[in-house]
CSV table of C-alpha atoms in Angstrom, one decimal:
chain,number,residue,atom,x,y,z
A,513,SER,CA,8.2,-1.9,19.9
A,514,GLU,CA,5.0,-0.7,17.5
A,515,ILE,CA,2.3,-3.8,16.7
A,516,LYS,CA,2.4,-4.8,13.3
A,517,PRO,CA,-0.6,-7.4,13.1
A,518,GLU,CA,-1.3,-9.5,10.7
A,519,ILE,CA,-4.9,-8.9,10.1
A,520,VAL,CA,-7.2,-5.5,11.1
A,521,LEU,CA,-10.9,-5.4,10.7
A,522,MET,CA,-12.2,-2.5,10.0
A,523,ASP,CA,-14.7,0.0,9.4
A,524,ILE,CA,-14.7,3.3,6.6
A,525,ASN,CA,-16.5,5.4,9.1
A,526,MET,CA,-14.5,5.4,12.4
A,527,PRO,CA,-13.9,8.2,14.7
A,528,GLY,CA,-10.6,10.6,14.4
A,529,MET,CA,-9.2,8.8,11.2
A,530,ASN,CA,-11.2,6.9,8.5
A,531,GLY,CA,-10.6,3.7,7.6
A,532,LEU,CA,-8.4,4.5,4.1
A,533,ASP,CA,-6.1,7.2,6.5
A,534,VAL,CA,-5.4,4.6,8.8
A,535,ILE,CA,-4.3,1.5,5.6
A,536,LYS,CA,-2.3,4.7,4.5
A,537,GLU,CA,-0.6,5.4,8.0
A,538,VAL,CA,0.5,1.7,9.1
A,539,SER,CA,0.8,-0.2,5.6
A,540,ASN,CA,4.4,2.2,5.7
A,541,LYS,CA,5.0,0.7,9.0
A,542,SER,CA,4.0,-2.6,8.5
A,543,PRO,CA,3.9,-3.4,4.9
A,544,PHE,CA,3.0,-7.4,5.4
A,545,THR,CA,-0.3,-6.1,7.7
A,546,LYS,CA,-3.6,-7.1,5.6
A,547,PHE,CA,-7.0,-5.4,6.3
A,548,ILE,CA,-10.2,-6.1,5.8
A,549,ILE,CA,-12.6,-3.3,5.0
A,550,ILE,CA,-15.6,-3.8,6.5
A,551,SER,CA,-18.4,-1.4,5.3
A,552,GLY,CA,-21.7,-0.4,5.2
A,553,TYR,CA,-21.2,1.9,2.1
A,554,ASP,CA,-21.7,-0.7,-0.8
A,555,GLU,CA,-20.2,2.8,-2.8
A,556,PHE,CA,-17.7,2.0,-5.6
A,557,GLN,CA,-15.1,5.1,-4.7
A,558,TYR,CA,-14.9,3.7,-1.1
A,559,ALA,CA,-14.0,-0.2,-2.6
A,560,GLN,CA,-11.8,1.6,-5.2
A,561,LYS,CA,-9.7,3.6,-2.7
A,562,ALA,CA,-9.4,0.4,-0.4
A,563,ILE,CA,-7.6,-1.2,-3.8
A,564,GLN,CA,-5.4,1.3,-4.7
A,565,LEU,CA,-4.5,1.0,-1.3
A,566,LYS,CA,-3.9,-2.6,-0.8
A,567,ALA,CA,-6.7,-3.1,1.3
A,568,PHE,CA,-6.7,-6.9,0.9
A,569,ASP,CA,-11.1,-7.5,1.1
A,570,TYR,CA,-13.9,-4.9,1.5
A,571,LEU,CA,-16.9,-6.7,2.5
A,572,LEU,CA,-20.6,-5.1,3.0
A,573,LYS,CA,-23.0,-5.4,6.2
A,574,PRO,CA,-24.4,-7.1,7.1
A,575,ILE,CA,-21.3,-9.7,7.2
A,576,ASP,CA,-21.5,-13.2,6.7
A,577,LYS,CA,-19.8,-15.6,9.2
A,578,LYS,CA,-18.8,-18.1,7.1
A,579,ASN,CA,-17.3,-15.6,4.0
A,580,LEU,CA,-15.4,-13.3,6.9
A,581,PHE,CA,-13.9,-16.5,8.0
A,582,VAL,CA,-12.6,-18.3,4.8
A,583,VAL,CA,-11.3,-14.0,4.1
A,584,MET,CA,-9.0,-13.8,7.4
A,585,GLU,CA,-7.9,-17.3,6.7
A,586,ASN,CA,-7.0,-16.1,3.4
A,587,ALA,CA,-5.3,-12.9,5.2
A,588,ILE,CA,-3.1,-14.2,7.5
A,589,ASN,CA,-2.0,-17.2,4.8
A,590,SER,CA,-1.1,-14.5,2.4
A,591,ALA,CA,0.1,-12.5,4.8
A,592,VAL,CA,2.5,-14.9,6.8
A,593,ASN,CA,3.3,-16.4,3.3
A,594,GLU,CA,4.9,-12.8,2.4
A,595,LYS,CA,6.9,-13.1,5.7
A,596,LYS,CA,8.4,-16.0,4.7
A,597,SER,CA,9.5,-15.0,1.7
A,598,TYR,CA,11.1,-12.3,2.8
A,599,MET,CA,13.0,-13.9,5.5
A,600,ALA,CA,13.7,-16.4,2.4
A,601,SER,CA,15.0,-13.5,0.5
A,602,GLU,CA,17.2,-11.5,4.1
A,603,ILE,CA,18.8,-14.7,4.6
A,604,ASN,CA,20.4,-15.4,1.3
A,605,MET,CA,21.2,-12.1,0.8
A,606,ASN,CA,23.4,-12.2,3.8
A,607,GLU,CA,24.2,-15.6,3.3
A,608,ASN,CA,25.9,-14.1,-0.4
A,609,LEU,CA,27.2,-11.0,1.4
A,610,SER,CA,29.3,-13.2,3.6
A,611,ILE,CA,30.9,-15.5,0.9
A,612,ALA,CA,31.2,-12.5,-0.7
A,613,GLU,CA,33.6,-10.9,2.2
A,614,GLU,CA,34.7,-14.6,2.8
A,615,SER,CA,35.9,-14.2,-0.8
A,616,VAL,CA,37.9,-11.1,-0.7
A,617,ASN,CA,39.8,-11.6,2.9
A,618,PHE,CA,40.9,-14.8,1.7
A,619,ILE,CA,42.3,-13.1,-1.7
A,620,TYR,CA,43.8,-10.8,1.2
A,621,LYS,CA,45.3,-13.8,3.1
A,622,ASN,CA,46.1,-15.6,0.4
A,623,TYR,CA,47.6,-13.0,-2.1
A,624,THR,CA,51.0,-14.6,-2.0
A,625,ASP,CA,50.3,-17.8,-3.2
A,626,SER,CA,51.3,-18.3,-6.3
A,627,GLU,CA,48.8,-21.1,-7.2
A,628,LEU,CA,45.6,-19.0,-6.1
A,629,SER,CA,42.7,-18.8,-8.8
A,630,LEU,CA,39.3,-18.5,-9.0
A,631,LYS,CA,39.2,-22.2,-9.3
A,632,SER,CA,41.2,-23.4,-6.4
A,633,MET,CA,39.4,-20.5,-4.3
A,634,ALA,CA,35.6,-21.3,-5.2
A,635,ASN,CA,36.6,-25.3,-4.1
A,636,LYS,CA,38.0,-23.7,-0.8
A,637,LEU,CA,35.1,-22.3,-0.3
A,638,HIS,CA,32.9,-25.3,-1.6
A,639,VAL,CA,31.1,-22.3,-4.4
A,640,SER,CA,31.2,-21.9,-8.5
A,641,GLU,CA,33.0,-20.3,-10.0
A,642,SER,CA,30.5,-18.3,-11.9
A,643,TYR,CA,29.3,-17.6,-8.3
A,644,LEU,CA,32.1,-16.7,-6.8
A,645,THR,CA,32.4,-14.4,-10.2
A,646,ARG,CA,29.4,-13.0,-9.4
A,647,VAL,CA,29.9,-11.9,-5.8
A,648,ILE,CA,33.6,-10.6,-6.3
A,649,LYS,CA,32.3,-8.6,-9.2
A,650,LYS,CA,29.3,-7.3,-6.6
A,651,LYS,CA,31.1,-6.7,-3.6
A,652,ALA,CA,34.3,-5.9,-4.9
A,653,ASN,CA,33.6,-4.4,-8.4
A,654,MET,CA,35.9,-6.4,-9.8
A,655,SER,CA,36.8,-9.3,-11.1
A,656,PHE,CA,38.5,-12.2,-9.1
A,657,SER,CA,41.7,-11.1,-11.1
A,658,GLU,CA,41.5,-7.7,-10.8
A,659,LEU,CA,40.9,-8.0,-7.1
A,660,LEU,CA,44.0,-10.1,-6.6
A,661,THR,CA,46.2,-8.0,-9.1
A,662,LYS,CA,45.4,-5.3,-6.9
A,663,VAL,CA,45.7,-6.3,-3.3
A,664,ARG,CA,49.7,-7.2,-4.9
A,665,ILE,CA,50.5,-4.1,-5.4
A,666,GLU,CA,49.2,-2.5,-3.0
A,667,ALA,CA,51.1,-5.4,-1.2
A,668,ALA,CA,54.5,-4.4,-3.1
A,669,ILE,CA,53.8,-0.8,-2.9
A,670,SER,CA,53.9,-0.9,1.0
A,671,LEU,CA,56.7,-3.6,1.5
A,672,MET,CA,58.7,-1.4,-0.9
A,673,LEU,CA,57.9,2.1,1.1
A,674,SER,CA,58.1,-0.3,4.4
A,675,ASP,CA,62.0,-1.1,3.3
A,676,THR,CA,64.5,2.1,4.5
A,677,SER,CA,67.0,0.1,1.9
A,678,LEU,CA,64.3,0.2,-1.3
A,679,SER,CA,63.8,4.0,-0.5
A,680,ASN,CA,67.2,5.3,-1.1
A,681,LEU,CA,67.8,4.1,-5.2
């Protein structure tokens, strides 16, 4: 398991790899990590490159401790909020997927019901008709009525192929 810190404090000049290279390398594996560069270099090109690499902040030495703590707190809050937002969107996508799967399964199980409609299905699944329309379209790449018709035709073909008395006609 890789370590994915929420914040990283580092200098531009380090043995082996410079701080900007570290940001490039780690950002791909840990997108929520916030980098705070602490440097003695008051050169625009370093700060500009750090900003391009989405460093959270660029602090010059000597460091003001109060300012450092404020920047660290802001960085942690930013990382935590981004993670929460990401997790919430993942959960929401999974819920949408499960409702989509549930609705397609519902059609396959109930296609023989002549009363089956988008409205009756939405009521059974406790979602709105417009929402159900969107998730079915996204999951099956067709509308509710197209999917229901497809399932009924597949069932009819299967029935005709399995019934030997019909195959002799």
